[in-house]
Coordinates of C-alpha atoms in Angstrom, one line a residue:
M313 CA 91.9 -48.4 160.4
P314 CA 89.7 -50.8 158.3
K315 CA 86.0 -50.0 158.4
Y316 CA 85.1 -53.5 159.7
I317 CA 86.4 -56.5 161.6
C318 CA 85.9 -60.2 160.9
I319 CA 85.9 -62.9 163.5
D320 CA 85.9 -66.5 162.4
E321 CA 87.0 -68.5 165.5
K322 CA 86.6 -68.4 169.2
I323 CA 89.4 -67.2 171.5
S324 CA 91.9 -69.7 172.9
P325 CA 92.3 -70.1 176.7
F326 CA 94.3 -67.3 178.3
N327 CA 95.8 -66.2 181.6
K328 CA 96.7 -62.6 181.5
T329 CA 97.0 -59.3 183.4
I330 CA 95.8 -56.1 181.7
Q331 CA 95.0 -52.5 182.3
V332 CA 92.2 -50.8 180.5
S333 CA 91.8 -47.1 179.6
A334 CA 91.0 -44.4 182.1
D335 CA 87.5 -43.8 183.3
K336 CA 85.5 -41.7 180.8
S337 CA 83.1 -40.2 183.3
L338 CA 85.9 -39.0 185.5
S339 CA 88.0 -37.8 182.6
I340 CA 85.2 -35.5 181.3
R341 CA 84.2 -34.3 184.7
T342 CA 87.8 -33.5 185.7
I343 CA 88.3 -31.4 182.5
L344 CA 85.1 -29.5 183.1
L345 CA 85.8 -28.8 186.8
A346 CA 89.4 -27.8 186.0
S347 CA 88.1 -25.3 183.5
Q348 CA 86.2 -23.6 186.4
A349 CA 89.1 -23.7 188.9
V350 CA 91.4 -20.8 189.7
G351 CA 95.0 -21.9 188.7
T352 CA 96.6 -24.8 186.9
S353 CA 95.1 -28.3 187.3
K354 CA 97.2 -31.4 186.5
I355 CA 95.4 -34.5 185.2
S356 CA 97.3 -37.8 184.6
N357 CA 96.1 -40.9 182.9
L358 CA 93.5 -38.9 181.1
L359 CA 91.4 -41.0 178.6
E360 CA 92.4 -39.9 175.1
S361 CA 89.2 -40.9 173.4
E362 CA 87.2 -38.7 171.0
D363 CA 84.7 -37.8 173.7
V364 CA 87.3 -36.6 176.1
L365 CA 89.4 -34.9 173.4
N366 CA 86.2 -33.1 172.4
A367 CA 85.9 -31.8 176.0
L368 CA 89.3 -30.3 175.7
K369 CA 88.4 -28.7 172.4
V370 CA 85.2 -27.3 173.9
I371 CA 86.9 -25.5 176.8
K372 CA 89.6 -24.2 174.4
K373 CA 86.9 -22.6 172.3
L374 CA 85.5 -21.1 175.5
G375 CA 88.8 -19.4 176.3
I376 CA 90.5 -22.0 178.5
D377 CA 94.0 -23.2 177.5
Y378 CA 95.5 -26.6 178.2
K379 CA 98.8 -28.3 177.5
K380 CA 99.8 -31.9 177.2
T381 CA 103.1 -32.9 178.8
K382 CA 104.8 -36.3 178.9
D383 CA 103.0 -37.3 182.2
F384 CA 99.9 -35.2 182.4
Y385 CA 97.6 -32.6 181.0
K386 CA 97.7 -29.0 182.4
I387 CA 94.5 -27.0 182.3
Y388 CA 94.7 -23.3 183.0
G389 CA 91.5 -22.2 184.7
F390 CA 90.4 -18.6 185.5
G391 CA 87.5 -19.4 187.8
L392 CA 83.8 -19.8 187.7
N393 CA 83.5 -16.8 185.4
G394 CA 86.6 -17.7 183.4
F395 CA 84.9 -18.6 180.1
D396 CA 85.5 -15.8 177.5
P397 CA 83.8 -16.9 174.2
K398 CA 82.9 -14.8 171.3
N399 CA 79.3 -14.2 170.5
N400 CA 77.7 -17.1 168.5
T401 CA 80.6 -19.4 169.3
V402 CA 79.9 -23.0 168.1
I403 CA 81.0 -25.8 170.4
N404 CA 80.8 -29.4 169.3
A405 CA 80.1 -32.2 171.8
G406 CA 80.7 -34.9 169.1
N407 CA 79.1 -38.2 170.3
S408 CA 79.2 -37.4 174.0
G409 CA 76.0 -36.9 175.9
T410 CA 78.0 -36.4 179.1
L411 CA 79.9 -33.5 177.5
G412 CA 76.9 -32.0 175.8
R413 CA 74.7 -32.0 178.9
L414 CA 77.3 -30.9 181.4
I415 CA 78.8 -28.1 179.4
L416 CA 75.4 -26.4 179.2
S417 CA 75.4 -26.1 183.0
L418 CA 78.7 -24.3 182.9
L419 CA 77.3 -21.7 180.4
I420 CA 74.5 -20.4 182.6
K421 CA 76.5 -17.2 183.4
T422 CA 77.8 -16.7 179.9
K423 CA 75.8 -13.8 178.5
K424 CA 76.8 -14.3 175.0
K425 CA 74.9 -16.7 172.8
I426 CA 76.6 -20.1 172.4
K427 CA 75.6 -22.8 169.9
L428 CA 75.9 -26.5 170.9
I429 CA 76.1 -29.1 168.2
G430 CA 76.9 -32.8 168.1
D431 CA 77.2 -35.8 165.7
K432 CA 74.3 -37.6 164.1
S433 CA 73.8 -39.9 167.1
L434 CA 73.9 -37.1 169.7
S435 CA 71.6 -35.0 167.6
K436 CA 68.9 -37.6 168.1
R437 CA 69.1 -37.7 171.8
D438 CA 67.0 -35.8 174.4
F439 CA 68.4 -32.6 175.8
S440 CA 65.1 -31.5 177.5
R441 CA 66.2 -33.5 180.5
V442 CA 68.8 -30.7 181.2
T443 CA 67.4 -27.7 179.4
I444 CA 64.1 -27.7 181.4
P445 CA 65.8 -27.6 184.8
L446 CA 68.6 -25.2 183.6
K447 CA 65.8 -22.8 182.6
K448 CA 64.9 -22.7 186.3
F449 CA 68.3 -21.2 187.0
G450 CA 67.4 -18.5 184.4
A451 CA 69.3 -19.8 181.3
K452 CA 67.5 -19.3 177.9
F453 CA 67.5 -21.9 175.1
S454 CA 66.4 -21.9 171.5
S455 CA 65.3 -25.5 171.7
N456 CA 64.2 -27.7 174.5
S457 CA 64.9 -31.2 173.2
K458 CA 67.4 -31.7 170.3
L459 CA 70.6 -30.4 169.0
P460 CA 71.6 -28.0 167.6
L461 CA 70.5 -25.5 170.3
Y462 CA 71.6 -22.1 171.5
I463 CA 72.1 -21.2 175.2
K464 CA 72.3 -17.7 176.7
G465 CA 73.1 -17.3 180.3
L466 CA 72.6 -14.4 182.8
K467 CA 74.6 -12.4 185.3
N468 CA 73.0 -13.9 188.5
P469 CA 71.5 -17.4 188.1
K470 CA 69.1 -18.2 190.9
P471 CA 69.3 -21.3 193.1
I472 CA 66.6 -24.0 192.5
N473 CA 64.8 -26.9 194.1
Y474 CA 64.4 -29.8 191.7
F475 CA 63.4 -33.4 191.6
E476 CA 65.5 -35.5 189.3
K477 CA 63.3 -38.6 188.5
K478 CA 65.3 -40.4 185.8
G479 CA 68.3 -41.7 187.7
S480 CA 70.5 -39.8 185.3
A481 CA 74.0 -38.8 186.6
Q482 CA 74.3 -36.4 183.7
V483 CA 71.2 -34.5 184.7
K484 CA 72.2 -34.5 188.4
T485 CA 75.7 -33.4 187.6
S486 CA 74.5 -30.7 185.3
L487 CA 72.3 -29.3 188.1
I488 CA 75.1 -29.5 190.7
M489 CA 77.6 -27.7 188.5
A490 CA 75.1 -25.0 187.6
A491 CA 74.3 -24.6 191.3
L492 CA 77.9 -23.7 192.0
K493 CA 77.4 -20.5 189.9
T494 CA 74.5 -19.2 192.0
K495 CA 74.5 -17.1 195.2
G496 CA 72.2 -19.3 197.3
L497 CA 71.3 -22.8 198.3
S498 CA 70.0 -25.3 195.7
K499 CA 68.2 -28.4 196.8
I500 CA 68.1 -31.5 194.5
K501 CA 66.2 -34.7 195.2
A502 CA 67.8 -37.2 192.8
K503 CA 67.0 -40.8 192.0
K504 CA 70.1 -43.0 192.6
S505 CA 72.9 -42.7 190.0
R506 CA 76.6 -42.3 189.6
T507 CA 78.2 -40.3 192.4
H508 CA 81.5 -39.2 190.9
T509 CA 80.7 -35.5 190.9
E510 CA 79.7 -35.4 194.5
I511 CA 82.9 -37.2 195.5
M512 CA 85.0 -34.9 193.5
L513 CA 83.4 -31.8 195.0
K514 CA 83.8 -33.2 198.5
N515 CA 87.5 -33.8 197.7
L516 CA 87.8 -30.2 196.6
K517 CA 86.3 -29.1 199.9
I518 CA 83.2 -27.6 198.2
P519 CA 80.3 -27.5 200.7
I520 CA 77.9 -30.1 199.5
K521 CA 75.5 -32.0 201.8
I522 CA 74.0 -35.4 200.8
K523 CA 71.4 -37.3 202.7
K524 CA 71.0 -40.8 201.3
T525 CA 67.8 -42.9 201.5
K526 CA 67.0 -46.2 199.8
N527 CA 65.9 -44.8 196.5
F528 CA 67.0 -41.1 196.5
D529 CA 69.8 -38.8 197.4
Y530 CA 68.9 -35.4 198.9
I531 CA 71.6 -32.9 197.9
Q532 CA 72.1 -29.4 199.1
I533 CA 74.8 -27.3 197.5
R534 CA 75.6 -23.6 197.8
G535 CA 77.2 -21.4 195.2
V536 CA 80.9 -20.8 195.7
N537 CA 83.3 -18.1 194.8
K538 CA 86.2 -20.3 193.9
I539 CA 87.2 -23.9 193.0
S540 CA 90.8 -25.0 193.8
P541 CA 92.9 -26.6 191.0
L542 CA 92.6 -30.4 190.6
H543 CA 95.5 -32.8 190.8
Y544 CA 94.1 -36.2 189.7
N545 CA 95.3 -39.5 188.4
I546 CA 92.3 -41.2 186.8
P547 CA 91.8 -44.9 187.5
G548 CA 90.6 -47.4 184.9
D549 CA 87.0 -47.6 183.6
I550 CA 84.8 -50.4 184.8
S551 CA 82.6 -50.0 181.7
S552 CA 85.6 -50.7 179.5
S553 CA 86.5 -53.6 181.8
A554 CA 83.1 -55.1 181.4
F555 CA 83.8 -56.5 177.9
F556 CA 86.9 -58.3 179.2
L557 CA 85.0 -59.6 182.3
V558 CA 82.4 -61.2 180.0
L559 CA 85.0 -62.4 177.6
T560 CA 86.7 -64.4 180.4
I561 CA 83.5 -65.7 182.0
L562 CA 82.3 -67.1 178.7
S563 CA 85.7 -68.5 177.6
K564 CA 87.1 -71.9 178.5
N565 CA 90.0 -72.4 181.0
S566 CA 90.8 -68.7 181.2
E567 CA 91.7 -66.2 183.9
L568 CA 92.2 -62.4 183.8
L569 CA 93.3 -59.8 186.3
I570 CA 92.3 -56.2 185.4
K571 CA 94.4 -53.6 187.3
N572 CA 93.5 -50.3 189.0
I573 CA 89.7 -50.0 188.2
N574 CA 87.3 -47.5 189.6
I575 CA 84.9 -49.6 191.7
N576 CA 82.7 -46.8 192.9
P577 CA 79.6 -48.6 194.3
S578 CA 77.4 -46.6 192.0
R579 CA 79.2 -48.3 189.1
T580 CA 79.6 -51.9 190.2
G581 CA 76.1 -53.2 189.3
I582 CA 77.7 -55.5 186.7
I583 CA 79.8 -57.3 189.3
K584 CA 76.8 -57.7 191.6
I585 CA 74.6 -59.1 188.7
L586 CA 77.3 -61.4 187.4
K587 CA 77.9 -62.8 190.9
R588 CA 74.2 -63.6 191.2
M589 CA 74.6 -65.5 187.9
R590 CA 77.4 -67.6 189.5
A591 CA 80.2 -65.8 187.6
N592 CA 83.6 -66.4 189.2
I593 CA 84.6 -62.8 189.9
R594 CA 86.1 -60.9 192.8
I595 CA 87.7 -57.6 193.7
V596 CA 91.2 -57.5 195.3
N597 CA 93.7 -54.9 196.4
K598 CA 91.0 -52.4 197.3
K599 CA 92.0 -48.8 198.2
I600 CA 90.5 -45.3 198.4
Y601 CA 91.9 -42.6 196.0
K602 CA 90.5 -39.1 196.5
G603 CA 87.3 -40.5 197.8
E604 CA 86.9 -43.0 195.0
S605 CA 87.1 -46.8 195.5
V606 CA 89.7 -48.4 193.4
G607 CA 90.8 -52.1 193.0
D608 CA 91.8 -54.9 190.8
I609 CA 89.2 -57.3 189.4
L610 CA 90.0 -61.0 189.2
V611 CA 87.8 -63.0 186.9
K612 CA 87.8 -66.7 185.8
S613 CA 86.0 -68.9 183.3
S614 CA 82.6 -69.7 184.8
N615 CA 80.6 -72.9 184.3
N616 CA 77.1 -73.5 185.5
L617 CA 75.9 -70.0 185.0
K618 CA 72.3 -69.5 186.1
S619 CA 69.6 -67.1 184.9
I620 CA 68.6 -64.0 186.8
N621 CA 65.4 -62.1 187.5
C622 CA 67.5 -58.9 187.7
P623 CA 66.6 -56.6 190.6
T624 CA 65.9 -53.1 189.3
K625 CA 68.0 -51.6 192.1
Y626 CA 71.1 -52.5 189.9
N627 CA 69.8 -50.8 186.8
T628 CA 71.5 -47.4 187.2
S629 CA 74.8 -48.9 188.4
A630 CA 75.0 -51.2 185.4
I631 CA 73.3 -49.1 182.7
D632 CA 76.2 -49.1 180.3
E633 CA 77.0 -52.8 180.8
F634 CA 73.7 -54.5 180.1
L635 CA 74.6 -55.4 176.5
V636 CA 77.4 -57.7 177.7
I637 CA 75.3 -58.9 180.6
F638 CA 72.7 -60.1 178.0
L639 CA 75.5 -62.3 176.5
V640 CA 76.0 -64.0 179.9
A641 CA 72.2 -64.5 180.1
A642 CA 72.3 -66.1 176.7
K643 CA 74.8 -68.8 178.0
S644 CA 73.0 -69.3 181.4
K645 CA 70.6 -72.0 182.3
G646 CA 67.0 -70.7 182.5
I647 CA 65.2 -67.6 181.5
S648 CA 66.6 -64.2 182.5
Y649 CA 64.5 -61.1 182.9
F650 CA 65.6 -57.5 182.9
K651 CA 63.0 -54.7 183.3
N652 CA 62.6 -50.9 183.7
L653 CA 65.4 -50.4 181.2
S654 CA 63.8 -47.7 179.0
E655 CA 66.9 -45.5 179.7
L656 CA 68.9 -47.9 177.5
N657 CA 67.1 -46.5 174.5
H658 CA 68.3 -43.0 175.3
K659 CA 71.9 -43.9 174.7
E660 CA 74.0 -43.6 171.5
S661 CA 71.7 -46.0 169.9
P662 CA 68.4 -47.7 171.1
R663 CA 70.5 -50.3 172.9
L664 CA 67.7 -52.4 174.2
Y665 CA 66.5 -52.9 170.7
W666 CA 70.0 -53.7 169.4
G667 CA 70.7 -56.1 172.3
S668 CA 67.6 -58.0 171.2
K669 CA 68.5 -57.9 167.6
I670 CA 72.0 -59.2 168.1
L671 CA 70.6 -62.1 170.3
N672 CA 68.2 -62.9 167.5
L673 CA 71.0 -63.0 165.0
M674 CA 72.8 -65.4 167.3
G675 CA 69.8 -67.7 167.5
V676 CA 69.0 -66.8 171.1
K677 CA 65.2 -66.6 171.8
N678 CA 64.2 -63.4 173.5
I679 CA 61.2 -61.2 174.1
V680 CA 61.7 -57.5 174.1
T681 CA 59.4 -54.5 175.0
N682 CA 60.2 -50.8 175.2
D683 CA 61.6 -51.3 178.7
S684 CA 62.3 -55.0 179.3
I685 CA 63.8 -58.1 177.8
K686 CA 63.4 -61.8 178.6
I687 CA 66.3 -64.0 177.5
Y688 CA 66.0 -67.8 177.1
G689 CA 69.5 -69.0 178.0
N690 CA 71.2 -72.0 176.4
P691 CA 74.4 -73.3 178.2
N692 CA 75.2 -75.3 175.1
L693 CA 74.8 -72.5 172.6
K694 CA 77.3 -72.7 169.7
I695 CA 76.9 -70.4 166.7
K696 CA 77.8 -71.8 163.2
R697 CA 76.0 -69.1 161.1
K698 CA 77.3 -65.9 159.4
I699 CA 76.4 -62.7 161.2
H700 CA 76.8 -59.2 159.9
I701 CA 76.4 -56.2 162.3
K702 CA 75.8 -52.9 160.6
N703 CA 73.8 -49.7 160.6
Y704 CA 73.9 -49.3 164.4
L705 CA 74.6 -45.5 164.6
K706 CA 78.3 -46.3 165.3
D707 CA 77.5 -47.1 168.9
H708 CA 80.8 -48.1 170.4
R709 CA 79.2 -50.5 172.9
I710 CA 77.3 -52.4 170.1
F711 CA 80.6 -52.9 168.3
M712 CA 82.4 -54.2 171.4
M713 CA 79.5 -56.4 172.5
S714 CA 79.5 -58.0 169.0
V715 CA 83.2 -58.7 169.1
I716 CA 82.9 -60.4 172.5
A717 CA 80.0 -62.5 171.2
G718 CA 82.0 -63.6 168.2
L719 CA 85.0 -64.6 170.3
T720 CA 83.0 -66.6 172.8
F721 CA 80.1 -68.1 170.9
G722 CA 81.7 -68.8 167.5
G723 CA 80.2 -68.3 164.1
S724 CA 81.5 -66.1 161.3
W725 CA 81.1 -62.4 162.2
K726 CA 81.6 -59.2 160.2
I727 CA 81.2 -56.1 162.3
N728 CA 81.1 -52.7 160.6
D729 CA 82.4 -49.3 161.9
Q730 CA 85.2 -50.4 164.1
D731 CA 86.3 -46.8 164.3
S732 CA 83.2 -46.3 166.7
I733 CA 85.5 -47.4 169.6
K734 CA 87.4 -44.1 169.2
T735 CA 84.7 -42.3 171.1
S736 CA 85.3 -44.2 174.4
F737 CA 87.9 -47.0 174.2
P738 CA 90.3 -46.6 171.3
S739 CA 92.7 -49.2 172.8
F740 CA 90.0 -51.9 172.9
L741 CA 91.3 -54.0 170.0
K742 CA 95.0 -53.5 171.0
I743 CA 94.3 -54.9 174.5
L744 CA 92.3 -57.7 172.9
R745 CA 95.2 -58.7 170.7
K746 CA 97.4 -58.9 173.9
I747 CA 95.0 -61.4 175.4
R748 CA 94.6 -63.5 172.2

């Protein structure tokens, strides 16, 4: 694969039906829960990206075998105490914050010392958000905040009460998974975030109680003796779909149907935001699969886009999609304002900064702070300049945002590090070629 991609012309009108890759959040969670089950789990349509393949490598290092067949992956679990690593085993989460933070929760009963490492980007990210609460269970860490770090568990982790204030599904899931290994009742007050883990546990008949209020979920979960094997067909990823939604909205005379997408309400902030901006988008063929909402998304070219003062209630349900939402704001009439987005700067790169930088390179006026951005839209924006995107810590979403910008606004683009998409969406360019 070449190290960069060049885009010198806008995309032609299209009318296509596509399927995107499987949901990454569900893929990683399914692997990790299957590693704790008793028996053989079968997972079909698993996302085969670097982040997910690293999850398989990690459980293998911890003593859990898996096998790929023609139609699915088999994972052979030995229960909640089934990990059997050697002392000072080194596990590598690669680029994945989800994998790195969640695997720590499953190691709180592992009495041998385990070293967790990651790539350059992950090693810059904050791990104190999970190490601090996991210490309350009794786990010990060599470092609070950054990789590499060591973890050592204990025989009898104790249940905890904890207030998760960040709206981080990774933190919430880490606490829920750790609580499964205790002998009592853990209580978690969590700011709203993705709900995949809770849905999966309910589907597995694991006793978890959730009281929902406007801003928080109150979760009670008891430790269990056993998790049943999982049999799961993973739907498509709305975060991957987002790039093609925006591509269609910003292209002329185009229509796209994206099939079989996970439309969990905790993930559909982008659809709610785009609709408020007058995007022509709707969900069809809705159904429920193992507790998750799934459907097809129909999107069409959208004229007369309007700016938005984005309600912060959508932030957590659109956190991975804001970069492409900024592109829609750039084409909308009026000034769009997005606030309370400091969490964007705790991703693979400081995404709020990079979103602003790319808009500047495009000639789009914007004002950015450490947690907000104001974007001055221009419905007639056409780019005729040369733009080179580089040195962005190989953040896959920066790469894909830049590709969509080049195909919809014009200009001559050179975008480095196209191999960055391997972490989450390796088929991105292949699907794009089918549309073009």
